[in-house]
């Protein structure tokens, strides 16, 4: 299961827990031979709803039926403890995989949710700028296995400033997926200190002076996986002189990416630029 799918499923689990909805976490605990999903694949099962998957087919149908029987017997409460059940896919279920799956059935509790491991995301992105290109990038990243802090100085957390032309609407901010965090701030450059090590940083704000302050803070950290600055070769040359004057070493400056985006993708439409930029981030692996 990808990190993005796991995060979405975990987010749903947290909502169900907050709503006090009795549910079970059904996960692939062990496998032998050919099986439809890997160890760690999960689904959430309540009496009315199922989210996620452990592989589909007869295996999932049988596991779903067993989970709902247990929930029905608990009469609106949770089963008292976890248990496992082993399924031989070929002999007993008639699935062509032919392997063996051991499924774990665990009550959804605060403890089981806290112990739920998440696979690592492809990358963490510090995205500075909420203009047209920033919005296009966020739309693409909504379905990509990553985590994002989307940072801008011009908007407040109430959304009242969102009526400015070219900035994201309150509706867009309200519907961001769980892996994208909106962070309005009074000082974007100061937020760089809170970025995790080995993060990717993209700087594409409304102001060249602000771009310079943010990218200076990024380069001074020197523990980034990617430091991208929107702009032309002319902007790169001007910024390099200022960054050298600020005491940034040539070894760090050589790691600055400007212009940004995969070479060969031309066009200045926000969505085209976003595709080239996101493609470059994905190519880092």
mmCIF file of C-alpha atoms in Angstrom:
data_model
loop_
_atom_site.group_PDB
_atom_site.id
_atom_site.type_symbol
_atom_site.label_atom_id
_atom_site.label_comp_id
_atom_site.label_asym_id
_atom_site.label_seq_id
_atom_site.Cartn_x
_atom_site.Cartn_y
_atom_site.Cartn_z
ATOM 1 C CA UNK A 1 0.000 0.000 0.000
ATOM 2 C CA UNK A 2 1.396 3.393 -0.956
ATOM 3 C CA UNK A 3 2.041 5.996 1.720
ATOM 4 C CA UNK A 4 -0.681 8.219 0.223
ATOM 5 C CA UNK A 5 -3.333 5.481 0.350
ATOM 6 C CA UNK A 6 -2.238 4.534 3.866
ATOM 7 C CA UNK A 7 -2.484 8.149 5.025
ATOM 8 C CA UNK A 8 -5.960 8.541 3.574
ATOM 9 C CA UNK A 9 -7.070 5.297 5.205
ATOM 10 C CA UNK A 10 -5.527 6.305 8.529
ATOM 11 C CA UNK A 11 -7.281 9.677 8.277
ATOM 12 C CA UNK A 12 -10.598 7.860 7.813
ATOM 13 C CA UNK A 13 -9.800 5.613 10.782
ATOM 14 C CA UNK A 14 -9.200 8.673 12.949
ATOM 15 C CA UNK A 15 -12.551 10.147 11.878
ATOM 16 C CA UNK A 16 -14.341 6.887 12.672
ATOM 17 C CA UNK A 17 -12.647 6.759 16.059
ATOM 18 C CA UNK A 18 -13.658 10.367 16.805
ATOM 19 C CA UNK A 19 -17.222 9.498 15.776
ATOM 20 C CA UNK A 20 -17.124 6.447 18.095
ATOM 21 C CA UNK A 21 -17.991 4.152 15.210
ATOM 22 C CA UNK A 22 -17.240 0.492 16.073
ATOM 23 C CA UNK A 23 -14.860 -0.865 13.441
ATOM 24 C CA UNK A 24 -12.130 -3.396 12.808
ATOM 25 C CA UNK A 25 -8.772 -3.005 11.113
ATOM 26 C CA UNK A 26 -8.302 -6.017 8.833
ATOM 27 C CA UNK A 27 -4.703 -6.369 7.654
ATOM 28 C CA UNK A 28 -2.512 -8.850 5.820
ATOM 29 C CA UNK A 29 -0.392 -10.249 8.650
ATOM 30 C CA UNK A 30 1.603 -12.910 6.760
ATOM 31 C CA UNK A 31 1.771 -14.422 3.268
ATOM 32 C CA UNK A 32 3.099 -17.549 1.602
ATOM 33 C CA UNK A 33 3.454 -17.979 -2.139
ATOM 34 C CA UNK A 34 1.539 -15.864 -4.645
ATOM 35 C CA UNK A 35 -0.970 -13.476 -3.032
ATOM 36 C CA UNK A 36 -2.905 -10.427 -4.275
ATOM 37 C CA UNK A 37 -1.497 -7.974 -1.703
ATOM 38 C CA UNK A 38 1.593 -7.496 0.408
ATOM 39 C CA UNK A 39 2.003 -7.756 4.180
ATOM 40 C CA UNK A 40 0.635 -4.578 5.762
ATOM 41 C CA UNK A 41 -2.244 -4.042 3.309
ATOM 42 C CA UNK A 42 -5.265 -2.884 5.291
ATOM 43 C CA UNK A 43 -8.947 -2.210 5.158
ATOM 44 C CA UNK A 44 -11.341 -0.651 7.669
ATOM 45 C CA UNK A 45 -14.632 -2.418 8.279
ATOM 46 C CA UNK A 46 -17.679 -1.090 10.099
ATOM 47 C CA UNK A 47 -21.179 -2.581 9.980
ATOM 48 C CA UNK A 48 -22.149 -0.093 7.248
ATOM 49 C CA UNK A 49 -18.955 0.713 5.371
ATOM 50 C CA UNK A 50 -15.616 -0.665 4.148
ATOM 51 C CA UNK A 51 -12.555 1.368 3.165
ATOM 52 C CA UNK A 52 -9.255 0.136 1.732
ATOM 53 C CA UNK A 53 -8.513 -3.352 0.423
ATOM 54 C CA UNK A 54 -6.554 -6.496 1.269
ATOM 55 C CA UNK A 55 -6.711 -7.808 -2.288
ATOM 56 C CA UNK A 56 -10.297 -8.098 -3.459
ATOM 57 C CA UNK A 57 -11.951 -11.253 -4.695
ATOM 58 C CA UNK A 58 -13.183 -14.116 -2.533
ATOM 59 C CA UNK A 59 -10.451 -13.501 0.062
ATOM 60 C CA UNK A 60 -11.676 -9.991 0.793
ATOM 61 C CA UNK A 61 -15.326 -11.099 0.739
ATOM 62 C CA UNK A 62 -14.642 -13.814 3.317
ATOM 63 C CA UNK A 63 -12.616 -11.477 5.545
ATOM 64 C CA UNK A 64 -15.289 -8.779 5.312
ATOM 65 C CA UNK A 65 -17.993 -11.295 6.240
ATOM 66 C CA UNK A 66 -15.996 -12.526 9.250
ATOM 67 C CA UNK A 67 -15.337 -8.966 10.437
ATOM 68 C CA UNK A 68 -18.997 -8.005 10.210
ATOM 69 C CA UNK A 69 -20.069 -11.149 12.019
ATOM 70 C CA UNK A 70 -17.765 -10.170 14.887
ATOM 71 C CA UNK A 71 -19.110 -6.613 14.924
ATOM 72 C CA UNK A 72 -22.703 -7.874 14.919
ATOM 73 C CA UNK A 73 -21.999 -10.240 17.808
ATOM 74 C CA UNK A 74 -20.485 -7.351 19.768
ATOM 75 C CA UNK A 75 -23.857 -5.550 19.479
ATOM 76 C CA UNK A 76 -22.621 -2.008 18.886
ATOM 77 C CA UNK A 77 -19.396 -2.419 20.830
ATOM 78 C CA UNK A 78 -15.950 -3.663 19.840
ATOM 79 C CA UNK A 79 -14.724 -7.244 20.001
ATOM 80 C CA UNK A 80 -12.572 -7.655 23.099
ATOM 81 C CA UNK A 81 -9.317 -8.648 21.378
ATOM 82 C CA UNK A 82 -7.514 -9.143 18.072
ATOM 83 C CA UNK A 83 -7.308 -12.483 16.267
ATOM 84 C CA UNK A 84 -5.979 -13.952 13.028
ATOM 85 C CA UNK A 85 -7.467 -16.197 10.363
ATOM 86 C CA UNK A 86 -5.581 -18.044 7.626
ATOM 87 C CA UNK A 87 -6.937 -18.401 4.100
ATOM 88 C CA UNK A 88 -5.609 -20.869 1.505
ATOM 89 C CA UNK A 89 -6.450 -18.970 -1.664
ATOM 90 C CA UNK A 90 -6.431 -21.883 -4.093
ATOM 91 C CA UNK A 91 -7.977 -24.854 -2.253
ATOM 92 C CA UNK A 92 -10.575 -23.031 -0.157
ATOM 93 C CA UNK A 93 -11.310 -19.837 -2.078
ATOM 94 C CA UNK A 94 -10.688 -20.806 -5.686
ATOM 95 C CA UNK A 95 -8.433 -17.815 -6.395
ATOM 96 C CA UNK A 96 -5.797 -18.240 -9.069
ATOM 97 C CA UNK A 97 -3.029 -16.752 -6.871
ATOM 98 C CA UNK A 98 -2.830 -20.031 -4.992
ATOM 99 C CA UNK A 99 -0.889 -18.695 -1.986
ATOM 100 C CA UNK A 100 -1.790 -18.445 1.682
ATOM 101 C CA UNK A 101 -2.814 -15.266 3.494
ATOM 102 C CA UNK A 102 -3.039 -14.781 7.248
ATOM 103 C CA UNK A 103 -5.338 -11.872 8.024
ATOM 104 C CA UNK A 104 -5.337 -10.016 11.325
ATOM 105 C CA UNK A 105 -8.589 -8.635 12.744
ATOM 106 C CA UNK A 106 -8.000 -5.860 15.275
ATOM 107 C CA UNK A 107 -10.474 -3.513 17.001
ATOM 108 C CA UNK A 108 -10.059 0.129 15.969
ATOM 109 C CA UNK A 109 -8.893 1.900 19.134
ATOM 110 C CA UNK A 110 -6.612 4.801 19.974
ATOM 111 C CA UNK A 111 -3.826 2.308 20.687
ATOM 112 C CA UNK A 112 -4.242 0.356 17.451
ATOM 113 C CA UNK A 113 -4.354 3.598 15.460
ATOM 114 C CA UNK A 114 -1.199 4.888 17.189
ATOM 115 C CA UNK A 115 0.594 1.636 16.340
ATOM 116 C CA UNK A 116 -0.398 1.806 12.666
ATOM 117 C CA UNK A 117 2.861 2.158 10.690
ATOM 118 C CA UNK A 118 3.044 4.306 7.593
ATOM 119 C CA UNK A 119 5.383 3.581 4.678
ATOM 120 C CA UNK A 120 7.639 6.508 3.780
ATOM 121 C CA UNK A 121 6.388 9.019 1.234
ATOM 122 C CA UNK A 122 8.253 9.603 -2.039
ATOM 123 C CA UNK A 123 9.325 13.025 -0.794
ATOM 124 C CA UNK A 124 8.415 15.861 1.545
ATOM 125 C CA UNK A 125 7.934 19.227 -0.157
ATOM 126 C CA UNK A 126 8.127 22.714 1.311
ATOM 127 C CA UNK A 127 6.153 24.657 -1.309
ATOM 128 C CA UNK A 128 6.533 28.438 -1.031
ATOM 129 C CA UNK A 129 3.978 30.323 -3.116
ATOM 130 C CA UNK A 130 0.218 30.099 -3.603
ATOM 131 C CA UNK A 131 -0.134 31.753 -6.996
ATOM 132 C CA UNK A 132 -1.249 30.085 -10.222
ATOM 133 C CA UNK A 133 1.773 27.784 -10.528
ATOM 134 C CA UNK A 134 1.659 26.841 -6.850
ATOM 135 C CA UNK A 135 -2.011 25.951 -7.140
ATOM 136 C CA UNK A 136 -1.376 23.853 -10.256
ATOM 137 C CA UNK A 137 1.396 21.982 -8.421
ATOM 138 C CA UNK A 138 -0.890 21.294 -5.465
ATOM 139 C CA UNK A 139 -3.591 19.898 -7.762
ATOM 140 C CA UNK A 140 -1.086 17.442 -9.232
ATOM 141 C CA UNK A 141 0.277 16.469 -5.818
ATOM 142 C CA UNK A 142 -3.211 15.706 -4.505
ATOM 143 C CA UNK A 143 -2.892 12.201 -5.989
ATOM 144 C CA UNK A 144 0.850 11.672 -5.488
ATOM 145 C CA UNK A 145 2.489 9.803 -2.636
ATOM 146 C CA UNK A 146 4.166 12.714 -0.822
ATOM 147 C CA UNK A 147 3.724 15.148 2.062
ATOM 148 C CA UNK A 148 3.553 18.901 1.579
ATOM 149 C CA UNK A 149 3.649 22.115 3.582
ATOM 150 C CA UNK A 150 2.152 24.839 1.368
ATOM 151 C CA UNK A 151 3.375 28.185 2.643
ATOM 152 C CA UNK A 152 2.407 31.766 1.758
ATOM 153 C CA UNK A 153 2.613 35.136 3.493
ATOM 154 C CA UNK A 154 -0.362 36.711 1.757
ATOM 155 C CA UNK A 155 -3.236 34.625 3.121
ATOM 156 C CA UNK A 156 -4.548 34.263 6.643
ATOM 157 C CA UNK A 157 -5.948 31.122 8.242
ATOM 158 C CA UNK A 158 -9.516 32.501 8.141
ATOM 159 C CA UNK A 159 -9.490 32.648 4.342
ATOM 160 C CA UNK A 160 -10.561 36.309 4.385
ATOM 161 C CA UNK A 161 -7.624 37.326 2.209
ATOM 162 C CA UNK A 162 -8.426 34.679 -0.374
ATOM 163 C CA UNK A 163 -10.487 37.068 -2.453
ATOM 164 C CA UNK A 164 -7.292 38.497 -3.923
ATOM 165 C CA UNK A 165 -7.024 37.729 -7.657
ATOM 166 C CA UNK A 166 -4.816 34.781 -8.486
ATOM 167 C CA UNK A 167 -4.818 33.274 -4.997
ATOM 168 C CA UNK A 168 -6.497 30.006 -3.939
ATOM 169 C CA UNK A 169 -10.135 30.186 -2.978
ATOM 170 C CA UNK A 170 -11.393 29.275 0.497
ATOM 171 C CA UNK A 171 -13.063 26.261 -1.147
ATOM 172 C CA UNK A 172 -9.730 24.989 -2.476
ATOM 173 C CA UNK A 173 -8.049 25.384 0.902
ATOM 174 C CA UNK A 174 -10.947 23.664 2.670
ATOM 175 C CA UNK A 175 -10.724 20.605 0.427
ATOM 176 C CA UNK A 176 -6.976 19.973 0.527
ATOM 177 C CA UNK A 177 -6.188 16.274 1.038
ATOM 178 C CA UNK A 178 -4.709 15.249 4.399
ATOM 179 C CA UNK A 179 -1.139 14.967 3.087
ATOM 180 C CA UNK A 180 -1.088 18.644 2.024
ATOM 181 C CA UNK A 181 -0.923 21.120 4.915
ATOM 182 C CA UNK A 182 -1.823 24.765 4.340
ATOM 183 C CA UNK A 183 0.428 27.102 6.323
ATOM 184 C CA UNK A 184 -0.304 30.842 6.221
ATOM 185 C CA UNK A 185 2.494 32.777 7.892
ATOM 186 C CA UNK A 186 3.798 36.234 8.628
ATOM 187 C CA UNK A 187 7.343 35.198 7.646
ATOM 188 C CA UNK A 188 7.851 32.447 5.088
ATOM 189 C CA UNK A 189 11.631 32.580 5.468
ATOM 190 C CA UNK A 190 11.347 31.781 9.175
ATOM 191 C CA UNK A 191 9.332 28.641 8.377
ATOM 192 C CA UNK A 192 12.389 27.111 6.683
ATOM 193 C CA UNK A 193 13.844 26.297 10.094
ATOM 194 C CA UNK A 194 10.929 23.931 10.792
ATOM 195 C CA UNK A 195 11.344 21.903 7.589
ATOM 196 C CA UNK A 196 12.535 18.317 8.072
ATOM 197 C CA UNK A 197 16.004 17.324 6.940
ATOM 198 C CA UNK A 198 16.271 16.061 3.353
ATOM 199 C CA UNK A 199 13.149 17.956 2.328
ATOM 200 C CA UNK A 200 12.526 19.306 -1.164
ATOM 201 C CA UNK A 201 12.070 23.086 -1.285
ATOM 202 C CA UNK A 202 10.302 24.937 -4.083
ATOM 203 C CA UNK A 203 10.375 28.729 -4.031
ATOM 204 C CA UNK A 204 7.965 30.496 -6.376
ATOM 205 C CA UNK A 205 6.461 33.446 -4.536
ATOM 206 C CA UNK A 206 5.051 36.734 -5.794
ATOM 207 C CA UNK A 207 8.230 38.674 -4.878
ATOM 208 C CA UNK A 208 11.874 38.368 -5.957
ATOM 209 C CA UNK A 209 12.992 39.828 -2.616
ATOM 210 C CA UNK A 210 10.963 37.214 -0.745
ATOM 211 C CA UNK A 211 12.307 34.485 -3.044
ATOM 212 C CA UNK A 212 15.822 35.594 -2.112
ATOM 213 C CA UNK A 213 15.140 35.537 1.642
ATOM 214 C CA UNK A 214 13.582 32.061 1.488
ATOM 215 C CA UNK A 215 16.193 30.445 -0.768
ATOM 216 C CA UNK A 216 18.966 31.984 1.355
ATOM 217 C CA UNK A 217 17.483 30.302 4.437
ATOM 218 C CA UNK A 218 17.191 26.998 2.560
ATOM 219 C CA UNK A 219 20.769 27.069 1.282
ATOM 220 C CA UNK A 220 22.148 28.003 4.684
ATOM 221 C CA UNK A 221 20.626 24.803 6.085
ATOM 222 C CA UNK A 222 22.408 22.756 3.384
ATOM 223 C CA UNK A 223 20.558 19.580 4.428
ATOM 224 C CA UNK A 224 18.013 19.688 1.585
ATOM 225 C CA UNK A 225 17.331 17.009 -1.008
ATOM 226 C CA UNK A 226 16.320 19.632 -3.590
ATOM 227 C CA UNK A 227 16.311 23.435 -3.645
ATOM 228 C CA UNK A 228 14.340 24.802 -6.581
ATOM 229 C CA UNK A 229 13.865 28.458 -7.466
ATOM 230 C CA UNK A 230 11.499 29.606 -10.182
ATOM 231 C CA UNK A 231 13.055 31.930 -12.746
ATOM 232 C CA UNK A 232 15.244 32.333 -15.784
ATOM 233 C CA UNK A 233 18.988 31.953 -16.293
ATOM 234 C CA UNK A 234 19.211 35.734 -15.803
ATOM 235 C CA UNK A 235 17.500 35.477 -12.417
ATOM 236 C CA UNK A 236 19.811 32.591 -11.496
ATOM 237 C CA UNK A 237 22.896 34.678 -12.289
ATOM 238 C CA UNK A 238 21.659 37.666 -10.281
ATOM 239 C CA UNK A 239 20.726 35.486 -7.302
ATOM 240 C CA UNK A 240 24.038 33.623 -7.333
ATOM 241 C CA UNK A 241 25.920 36.923 -6.922
ATOM 242 C CA UNK A 242 23.711 37.933 -3.990
ATOM 243 C CA UNK A 243 23.952 34.495 -2.404
ATOM 244 C CA UNK A 244 27.739 34.540 -2.686
ATOM 245 C CA UNK A 245 27.744 37.959 -1.025
ATOM 246 C CA UNK A 246 25.615 36.453 1.751
ATOM 247 C CA UNK A 247 28.350 33.895 2.426
ATOM 248 C CA UNK A 248 26.807 30.809 0.791
ATOM 249 C CA UNK A 249 29.596 28.469 -0.345
ATOM 250 C CA UNK A 250 30.054 27.438 -3.962
ATOM 251 C CA UNK A 251 29.517 23.751 -3.096
ATOM 252 C CA UNK A 252 26.024 24.558 -1.802
ATOM 253 C CA UNK A 253 25.270 27.011 -4.616
ATOM 254 C CA UNK A 254 26.024 24.280 -7.152
ATOM 255 C CA UNK A 255 23.048 22.359 -5.789
ATOM 256 C CA UNK A 256 20.581 25.180 -6.499
ATOM 257 C CA UNK A 257 18.121 24.281 -9.268
ATOM 258 C CA UNK A 258 17.099 27.326 -11.298
ATOM 259 C CA UNK A 259 15.340 27.309 -13.706
ATOM 260 C CA UNK A 260 13.150 24.487 -12.390
ATOM 261 C CA UNK A 261 11.334 21.695 -14.232
ATOM 262 C CA UNK A 262 12.305 18.811 -16.474
ATOM 263 C CA UNK A 263 14.288 19.970 -19.516
ATOM 264 C CA UNK A 264 12.442 19.712 -22.793
ATOM 265 C CA UNK A 265 8.991 20.572 -21.439
ATOM 266 C CA UNK A 266 8.321 24.063 -22.761
ATOM 267 C CA UNK A 267 5.442 26.424 -22.121
ATOM 268 C CA UNK A 268 4.572 28.966 -19.454
ATOM 269 C CA UNK A 269 1.003 27.890 -18.777
ATOM 270 C CA UNK A 270 0.749 27.126 -15.026
ATOM 271 C CA UNK A 271 -0.319 23.523 -15.563
ATOM 272 C CA UNK A 272 2.507 22.863 -18.044
ATOM 273 C CA UNK A 273 5.038 24.368 -15.656
ATOM 274 C CA UNK A 274 3.562 22.325 -12.804
ATOM 275 C CA UNK A 275 3.865 19.082 -14.788
ATOM 276 C CA UNK A 276 7.530 19.810 -15.539
ATOM 277 C CA UNK A 277 8.241 20.677 -11.903
ATOM 278 C CA UNK A 278 6.434 17.697 -10.388
ATOM 279 C CA UNK A 279 8.118 15.444 -12.949
ATOM 280 C CA UNK A 280 11.477 16.756 -11.781
ATOM 281 C CA UNK A 281 10.604 16.023 -8.153
ATOM 282 C CA UNK A 282 9.549 12.490 -9.035
ATOM 283 C CA UNK A 283 12.777 11.953 -10.975
ATOM 284 C CA UNK A 284 14.889 12.636 -7.877
ATOM 285 C CA UNK A 285 14.574 8.978 -6.909
#
